[in-house]
Backbone as a ProteinNet text record, in pm:
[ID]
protein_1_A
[PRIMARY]
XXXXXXXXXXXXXXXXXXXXXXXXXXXXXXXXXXXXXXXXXXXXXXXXXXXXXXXXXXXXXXXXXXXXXXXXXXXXXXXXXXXXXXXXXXXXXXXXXXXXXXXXXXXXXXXXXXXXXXXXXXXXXXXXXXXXXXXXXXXXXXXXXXXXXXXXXXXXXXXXXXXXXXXXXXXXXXXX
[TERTIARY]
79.5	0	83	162.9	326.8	311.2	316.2	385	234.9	118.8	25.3	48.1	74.7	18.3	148.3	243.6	364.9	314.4	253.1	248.2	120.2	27.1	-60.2	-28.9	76.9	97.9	208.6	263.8	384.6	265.4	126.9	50.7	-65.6	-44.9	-112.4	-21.7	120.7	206.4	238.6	190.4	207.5	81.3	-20	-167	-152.6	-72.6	-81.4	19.4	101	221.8	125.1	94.1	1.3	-77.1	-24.1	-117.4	-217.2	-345.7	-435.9	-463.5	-505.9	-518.3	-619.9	-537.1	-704.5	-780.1	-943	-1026.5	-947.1	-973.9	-961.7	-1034.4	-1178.5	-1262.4	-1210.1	-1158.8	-1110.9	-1010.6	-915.1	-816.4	-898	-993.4	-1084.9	-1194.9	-1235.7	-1291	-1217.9	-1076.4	-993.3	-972.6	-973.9	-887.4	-1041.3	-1114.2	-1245.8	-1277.6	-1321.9	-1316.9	-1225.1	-1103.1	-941.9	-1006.3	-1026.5	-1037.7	-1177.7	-1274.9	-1376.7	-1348.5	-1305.3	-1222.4	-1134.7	-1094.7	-1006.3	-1062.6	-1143.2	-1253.8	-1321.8	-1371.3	-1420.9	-1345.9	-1205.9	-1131.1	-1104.1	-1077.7	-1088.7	-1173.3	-1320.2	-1457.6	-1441.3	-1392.5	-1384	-1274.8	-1205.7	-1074.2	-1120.2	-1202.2	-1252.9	-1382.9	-1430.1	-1535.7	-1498.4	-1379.3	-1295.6	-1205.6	-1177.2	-1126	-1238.1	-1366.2	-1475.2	-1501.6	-1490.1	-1533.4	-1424.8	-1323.2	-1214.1	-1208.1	-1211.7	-1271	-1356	-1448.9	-1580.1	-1564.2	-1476.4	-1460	-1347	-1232.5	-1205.4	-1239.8	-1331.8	-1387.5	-1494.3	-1530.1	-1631.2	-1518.2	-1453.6	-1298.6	-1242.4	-1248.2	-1205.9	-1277.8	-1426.6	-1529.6	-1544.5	-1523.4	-1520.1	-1453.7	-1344.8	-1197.5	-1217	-1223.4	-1268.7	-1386.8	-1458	-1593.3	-1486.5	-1453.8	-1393	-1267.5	-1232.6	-1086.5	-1138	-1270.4	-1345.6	-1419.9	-1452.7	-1498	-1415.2	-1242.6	-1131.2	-1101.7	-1085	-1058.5	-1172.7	-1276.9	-1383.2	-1343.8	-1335.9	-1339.2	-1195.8	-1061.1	-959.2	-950.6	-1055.9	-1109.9	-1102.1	-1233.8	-1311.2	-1195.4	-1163.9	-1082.6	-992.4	-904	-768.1	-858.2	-951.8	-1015.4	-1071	-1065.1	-1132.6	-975	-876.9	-762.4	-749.1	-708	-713.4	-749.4	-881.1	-946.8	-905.9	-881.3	-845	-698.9	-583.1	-451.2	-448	-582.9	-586.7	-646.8	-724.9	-778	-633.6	-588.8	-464.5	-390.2	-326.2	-240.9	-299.7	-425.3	-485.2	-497.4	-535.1	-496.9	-338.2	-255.4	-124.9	-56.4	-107.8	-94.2	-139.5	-253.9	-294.3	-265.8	-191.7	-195.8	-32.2	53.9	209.8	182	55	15.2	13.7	-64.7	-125.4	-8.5	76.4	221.9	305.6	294.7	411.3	364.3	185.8	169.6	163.8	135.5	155.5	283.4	392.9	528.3	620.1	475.3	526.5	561.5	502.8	534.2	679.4	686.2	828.2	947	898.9	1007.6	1066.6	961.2	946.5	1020.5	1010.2	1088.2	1231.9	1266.2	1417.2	1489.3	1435.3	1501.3	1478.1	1316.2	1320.7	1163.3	1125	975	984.7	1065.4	1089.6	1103.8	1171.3	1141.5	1025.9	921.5	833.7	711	731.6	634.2	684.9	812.3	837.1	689.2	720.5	668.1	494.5	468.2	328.2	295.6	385.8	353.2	339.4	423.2	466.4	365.9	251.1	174.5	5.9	54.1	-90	-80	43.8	38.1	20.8	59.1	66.4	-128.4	-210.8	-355.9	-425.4	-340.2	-445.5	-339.7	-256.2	-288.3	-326	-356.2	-480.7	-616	-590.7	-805.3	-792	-712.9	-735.8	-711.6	-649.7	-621.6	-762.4	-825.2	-993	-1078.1	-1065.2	-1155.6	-1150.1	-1042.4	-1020.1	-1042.3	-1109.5	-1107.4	-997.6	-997.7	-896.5	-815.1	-958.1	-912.9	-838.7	-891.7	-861.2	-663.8	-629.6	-526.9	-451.7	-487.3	-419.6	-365	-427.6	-434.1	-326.1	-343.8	-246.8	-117.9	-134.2	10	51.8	19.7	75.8	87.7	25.5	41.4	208.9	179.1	317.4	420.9	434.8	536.8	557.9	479.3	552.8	577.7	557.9	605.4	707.3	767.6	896	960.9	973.2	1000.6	1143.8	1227.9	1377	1256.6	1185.7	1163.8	1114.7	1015.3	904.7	1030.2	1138.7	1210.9	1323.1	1360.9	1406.9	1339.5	1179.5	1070.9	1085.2	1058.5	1065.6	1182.9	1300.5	1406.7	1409.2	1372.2	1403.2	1311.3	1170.4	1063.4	1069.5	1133.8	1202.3	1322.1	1397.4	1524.4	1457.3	1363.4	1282.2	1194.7	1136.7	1064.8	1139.6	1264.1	1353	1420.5	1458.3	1539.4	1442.4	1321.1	1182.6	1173.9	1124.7	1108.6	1284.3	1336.4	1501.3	1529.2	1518.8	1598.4	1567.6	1440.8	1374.8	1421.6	1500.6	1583.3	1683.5	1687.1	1809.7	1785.8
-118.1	0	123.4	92.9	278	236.1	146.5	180.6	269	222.8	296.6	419.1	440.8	601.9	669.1	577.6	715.7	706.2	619.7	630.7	742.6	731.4	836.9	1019.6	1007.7	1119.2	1195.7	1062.3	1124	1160.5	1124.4	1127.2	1238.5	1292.9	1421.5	1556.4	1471.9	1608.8	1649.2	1585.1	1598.5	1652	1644.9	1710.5	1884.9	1878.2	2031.7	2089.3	2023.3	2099.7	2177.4	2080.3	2155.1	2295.3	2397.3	2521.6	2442.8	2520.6	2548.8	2619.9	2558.1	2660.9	2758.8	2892.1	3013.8	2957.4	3000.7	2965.5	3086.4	3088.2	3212.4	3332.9	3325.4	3398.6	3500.9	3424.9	3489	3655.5	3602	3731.2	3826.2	3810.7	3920.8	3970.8	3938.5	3959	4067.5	4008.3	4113.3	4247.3	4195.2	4330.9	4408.4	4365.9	4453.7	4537.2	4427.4	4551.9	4646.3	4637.6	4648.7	4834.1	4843.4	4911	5031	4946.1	5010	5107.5	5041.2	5112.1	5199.1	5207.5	5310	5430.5	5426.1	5503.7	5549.9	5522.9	5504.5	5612	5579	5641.5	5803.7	5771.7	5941.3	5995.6	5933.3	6004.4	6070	6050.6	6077.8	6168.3	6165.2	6266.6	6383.7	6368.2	6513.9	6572.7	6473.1	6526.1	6628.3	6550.4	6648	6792.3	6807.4	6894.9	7014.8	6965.4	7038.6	7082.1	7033.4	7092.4	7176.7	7153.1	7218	7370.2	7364.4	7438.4	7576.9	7525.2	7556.2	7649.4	7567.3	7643.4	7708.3	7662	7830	7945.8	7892.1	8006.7	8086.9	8055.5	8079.5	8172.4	8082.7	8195	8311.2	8312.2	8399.6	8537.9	8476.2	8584.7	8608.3	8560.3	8572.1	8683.4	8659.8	8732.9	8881.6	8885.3	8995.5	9058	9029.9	9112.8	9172.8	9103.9	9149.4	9223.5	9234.2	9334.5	9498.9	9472.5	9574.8	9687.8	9591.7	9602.3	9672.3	9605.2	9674.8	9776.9	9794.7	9923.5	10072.6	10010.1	10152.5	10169.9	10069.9	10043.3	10151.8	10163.5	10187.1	10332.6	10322.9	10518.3	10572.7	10543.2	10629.9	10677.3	10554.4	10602.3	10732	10671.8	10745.2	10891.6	10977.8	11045.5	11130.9	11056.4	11120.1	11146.6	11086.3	11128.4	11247.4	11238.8	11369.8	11487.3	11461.3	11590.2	11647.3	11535.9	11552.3	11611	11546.1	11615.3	11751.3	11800	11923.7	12004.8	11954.4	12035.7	12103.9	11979.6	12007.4	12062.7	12090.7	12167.6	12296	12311.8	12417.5	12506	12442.9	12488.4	12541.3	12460.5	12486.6	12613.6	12632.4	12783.5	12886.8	12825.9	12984.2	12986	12911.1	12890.8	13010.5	12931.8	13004.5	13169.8	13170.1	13323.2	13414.8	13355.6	13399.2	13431.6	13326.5	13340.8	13454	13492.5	13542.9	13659.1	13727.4	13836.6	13874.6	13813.9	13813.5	13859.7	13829.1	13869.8	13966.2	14034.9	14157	14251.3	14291.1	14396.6	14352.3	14255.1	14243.8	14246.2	14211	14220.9	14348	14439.5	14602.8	14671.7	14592.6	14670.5	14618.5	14534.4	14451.7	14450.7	14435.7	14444.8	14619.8	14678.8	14794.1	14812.1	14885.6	14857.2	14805.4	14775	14718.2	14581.8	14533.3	14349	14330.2	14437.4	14370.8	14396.4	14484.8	14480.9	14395.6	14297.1	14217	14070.9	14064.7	13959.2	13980.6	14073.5	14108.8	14114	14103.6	14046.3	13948.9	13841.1	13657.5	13616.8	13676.2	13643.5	13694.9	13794.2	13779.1	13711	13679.9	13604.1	13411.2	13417.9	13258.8	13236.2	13378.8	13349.2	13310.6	13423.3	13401.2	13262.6	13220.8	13059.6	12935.3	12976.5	12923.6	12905.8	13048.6	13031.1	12933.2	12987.4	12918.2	12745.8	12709.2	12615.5	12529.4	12609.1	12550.2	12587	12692.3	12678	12591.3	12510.9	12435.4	12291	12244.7	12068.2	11977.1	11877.4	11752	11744.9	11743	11692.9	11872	11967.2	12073.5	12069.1	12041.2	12054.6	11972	11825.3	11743	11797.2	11876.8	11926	12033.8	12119.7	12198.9	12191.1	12053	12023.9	11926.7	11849.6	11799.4	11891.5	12035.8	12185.6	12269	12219.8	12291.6	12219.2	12062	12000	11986.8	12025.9	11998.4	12157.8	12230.9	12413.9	12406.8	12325.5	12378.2	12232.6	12122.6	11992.1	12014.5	12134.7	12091.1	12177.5	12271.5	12322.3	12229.9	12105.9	12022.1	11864.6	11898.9	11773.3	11799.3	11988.8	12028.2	12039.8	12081.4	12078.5	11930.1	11798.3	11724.4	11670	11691.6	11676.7	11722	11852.1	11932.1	11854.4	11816	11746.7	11613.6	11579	11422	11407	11537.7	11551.8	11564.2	11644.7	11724.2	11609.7	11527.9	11426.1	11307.3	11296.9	11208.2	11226.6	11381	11436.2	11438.2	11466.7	11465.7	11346.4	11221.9	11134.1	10985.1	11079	10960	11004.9	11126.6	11142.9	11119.7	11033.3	10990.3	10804.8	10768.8	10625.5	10705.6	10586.7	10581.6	10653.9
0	0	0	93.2	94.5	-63.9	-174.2	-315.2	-360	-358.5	-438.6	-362	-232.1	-238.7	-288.8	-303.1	-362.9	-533.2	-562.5	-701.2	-731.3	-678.5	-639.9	-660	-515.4	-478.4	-643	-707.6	-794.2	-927.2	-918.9	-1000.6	-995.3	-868.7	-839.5	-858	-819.2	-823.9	-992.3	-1070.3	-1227.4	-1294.4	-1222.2	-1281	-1209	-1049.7	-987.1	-1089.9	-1127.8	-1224.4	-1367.6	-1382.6	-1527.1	-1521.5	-1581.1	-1574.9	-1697.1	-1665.1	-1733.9	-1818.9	-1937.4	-2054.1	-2044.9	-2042.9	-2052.5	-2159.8	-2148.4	-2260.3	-2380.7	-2496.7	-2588.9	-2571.3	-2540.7	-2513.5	-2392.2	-2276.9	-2165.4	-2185.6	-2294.5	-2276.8	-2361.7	-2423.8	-2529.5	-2408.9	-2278.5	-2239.1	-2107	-2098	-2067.6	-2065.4	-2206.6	-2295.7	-2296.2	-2317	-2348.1	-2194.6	-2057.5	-1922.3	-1886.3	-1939	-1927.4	-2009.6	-2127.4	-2189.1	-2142.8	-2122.7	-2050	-1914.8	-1870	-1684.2	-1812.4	-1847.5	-1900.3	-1980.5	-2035.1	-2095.1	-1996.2	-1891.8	-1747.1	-1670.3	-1624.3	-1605.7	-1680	-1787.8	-1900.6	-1881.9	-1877.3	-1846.2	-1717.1	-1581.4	-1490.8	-1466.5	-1510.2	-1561.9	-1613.5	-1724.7	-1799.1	-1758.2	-1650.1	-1538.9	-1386.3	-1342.6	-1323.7	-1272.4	-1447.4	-1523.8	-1532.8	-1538.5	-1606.9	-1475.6	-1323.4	-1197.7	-1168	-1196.2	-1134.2	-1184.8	-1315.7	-1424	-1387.5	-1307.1	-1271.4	-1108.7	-1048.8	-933.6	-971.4	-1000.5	-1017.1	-1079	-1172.7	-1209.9	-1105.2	-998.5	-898.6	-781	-754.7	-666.5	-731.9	-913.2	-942.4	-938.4	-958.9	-975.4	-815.3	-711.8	-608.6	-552.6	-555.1	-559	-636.8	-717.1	-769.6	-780.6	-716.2	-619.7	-467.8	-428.4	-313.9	-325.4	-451.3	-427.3	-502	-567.3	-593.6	-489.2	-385.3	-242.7	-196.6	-178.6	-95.8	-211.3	-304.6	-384	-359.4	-379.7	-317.8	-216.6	-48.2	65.2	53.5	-31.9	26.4	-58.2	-147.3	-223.6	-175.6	-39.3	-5.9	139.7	198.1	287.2	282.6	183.2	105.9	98.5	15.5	15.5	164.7	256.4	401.7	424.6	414.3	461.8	436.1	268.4	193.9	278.5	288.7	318.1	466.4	526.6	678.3	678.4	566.5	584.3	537.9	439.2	372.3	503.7	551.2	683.1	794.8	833.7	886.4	836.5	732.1	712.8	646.6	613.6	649.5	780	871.9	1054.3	1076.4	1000.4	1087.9	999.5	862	799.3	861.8	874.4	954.9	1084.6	1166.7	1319.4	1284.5	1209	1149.4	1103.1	1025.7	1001.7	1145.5	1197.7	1351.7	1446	1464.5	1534.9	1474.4	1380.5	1293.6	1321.7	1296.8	1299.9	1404.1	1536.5	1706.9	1734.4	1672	1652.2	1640.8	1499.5	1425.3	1507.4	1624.6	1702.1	1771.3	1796.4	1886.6	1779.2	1685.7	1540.5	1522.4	1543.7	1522	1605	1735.1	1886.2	1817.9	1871.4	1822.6	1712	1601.4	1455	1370	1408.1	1331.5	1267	1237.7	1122.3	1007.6	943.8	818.4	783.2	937.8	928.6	1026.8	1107.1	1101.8	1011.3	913	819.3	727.1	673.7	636.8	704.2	824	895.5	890.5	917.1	876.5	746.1	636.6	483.5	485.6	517.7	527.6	593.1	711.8	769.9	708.7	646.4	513.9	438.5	349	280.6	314.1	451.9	517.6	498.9	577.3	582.1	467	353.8	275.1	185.2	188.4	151	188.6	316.1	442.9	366.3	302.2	324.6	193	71.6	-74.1	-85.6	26.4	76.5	98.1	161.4	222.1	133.7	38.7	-40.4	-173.8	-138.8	-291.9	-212	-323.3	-312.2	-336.6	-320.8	-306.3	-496.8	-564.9	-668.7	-752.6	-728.1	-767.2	-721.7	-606.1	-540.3	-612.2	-633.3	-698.8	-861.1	-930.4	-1020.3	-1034.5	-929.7	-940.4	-895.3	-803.9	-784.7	-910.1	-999.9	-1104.5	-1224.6	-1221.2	-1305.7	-1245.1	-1162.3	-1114.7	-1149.7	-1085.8	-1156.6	-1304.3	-1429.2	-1561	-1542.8	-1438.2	-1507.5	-1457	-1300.8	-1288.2	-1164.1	-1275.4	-1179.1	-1146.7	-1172.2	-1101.8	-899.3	-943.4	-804.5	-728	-809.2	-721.2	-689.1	-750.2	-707.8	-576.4	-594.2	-470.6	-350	-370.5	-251.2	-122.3	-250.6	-199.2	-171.2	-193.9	-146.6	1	3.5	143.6	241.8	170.2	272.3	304.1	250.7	295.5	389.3	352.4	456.6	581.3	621.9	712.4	766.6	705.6	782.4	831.9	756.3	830.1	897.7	920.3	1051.3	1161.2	1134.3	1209.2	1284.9	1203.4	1251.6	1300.7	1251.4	1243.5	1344.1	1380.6	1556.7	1662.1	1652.9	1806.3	1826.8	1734.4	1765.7	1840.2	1898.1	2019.3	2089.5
[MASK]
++++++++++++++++++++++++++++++++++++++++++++++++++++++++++++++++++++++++++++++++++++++++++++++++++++++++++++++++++++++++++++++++++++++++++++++++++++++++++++++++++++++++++++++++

């Protein structure tokens, strides 16, 4: 009996050896789901493409509602400034007029009548570019300061030369 089952076992181990023939049909049936999932796949790919598409186009229009928002939002601001730095330095002309002509008399004692009717000129003239100051608007001002620079930009490039020295000696000397 040990001989049949080794003859057996040497007779099973020769049928497990054998692969099996695929049917023909099988690899065409392959190749065909194989191809489907892949078409499948592309479809889902250019589905997508078409959302992605879609939202950014929704962030973009998004986005630009809101930087339209911050552009008025930063107009209107910029504009109240305006008017507020034109106010102020409207005040501090005529505050300099006011000082100067408060002056004139002690100018008069000390120096003579001639530098303080000097100073009592500089101080009409400080008021009244006070008042023209307040009676002109933002955009009028803007105007005449870009009229002035093509009439005489070596003066408007020395102005701001001096006013940049002046705000940085202003503000640079309080380090340290």
């Amino acid at each position: 009996m040990a001989e049949a089952t080794t003859s057996k076992s040497k007779t099973a181990k020769k049928t497990a050896v054998k692969p099996a023939s695929p049917p023909a049909n099988g690899s065409a049936e392959a190749k065909t789901r194989f191809n489907a999932a892949l078409e499948e796949a592309k479809a889902g790919a250019a589905a997508l493409k078409t959302e992605a598409a879609d939202r950014a186009m929704a962030y973009r229009d998004q986005a630009k509602g809101k930087s339209q928002d911050w552009a008025a939002d930063a107009k209107t601001k910029a504009g109240e400034l305006a008017v507020e730095g034109k106010t102020k330095a409207s005040d501090a002309i005529a505050s300099l007029g006011k000082v100067v002509a408060d002056n004139a008399v002690t100018i008069d004692e000390r120096f003579g009548e001639k530098y303080g009717d000097y100073a009592r000129k500089a101080s009409r003239g400080l008021q009244e570019t006070s008042a023209k100051l307040d009676a002109k608007g933002i955009d009028e001002l803007g105007e005449d300061a870009r009229e002035f620079v093509r009439k005489s930009p070596g003066t408007a490039i020395g102005i701001a030369a001096v006013a940049g020295f002046l705000l940085a000696r202003l503000f640079g000397g309080r380090r340290g």
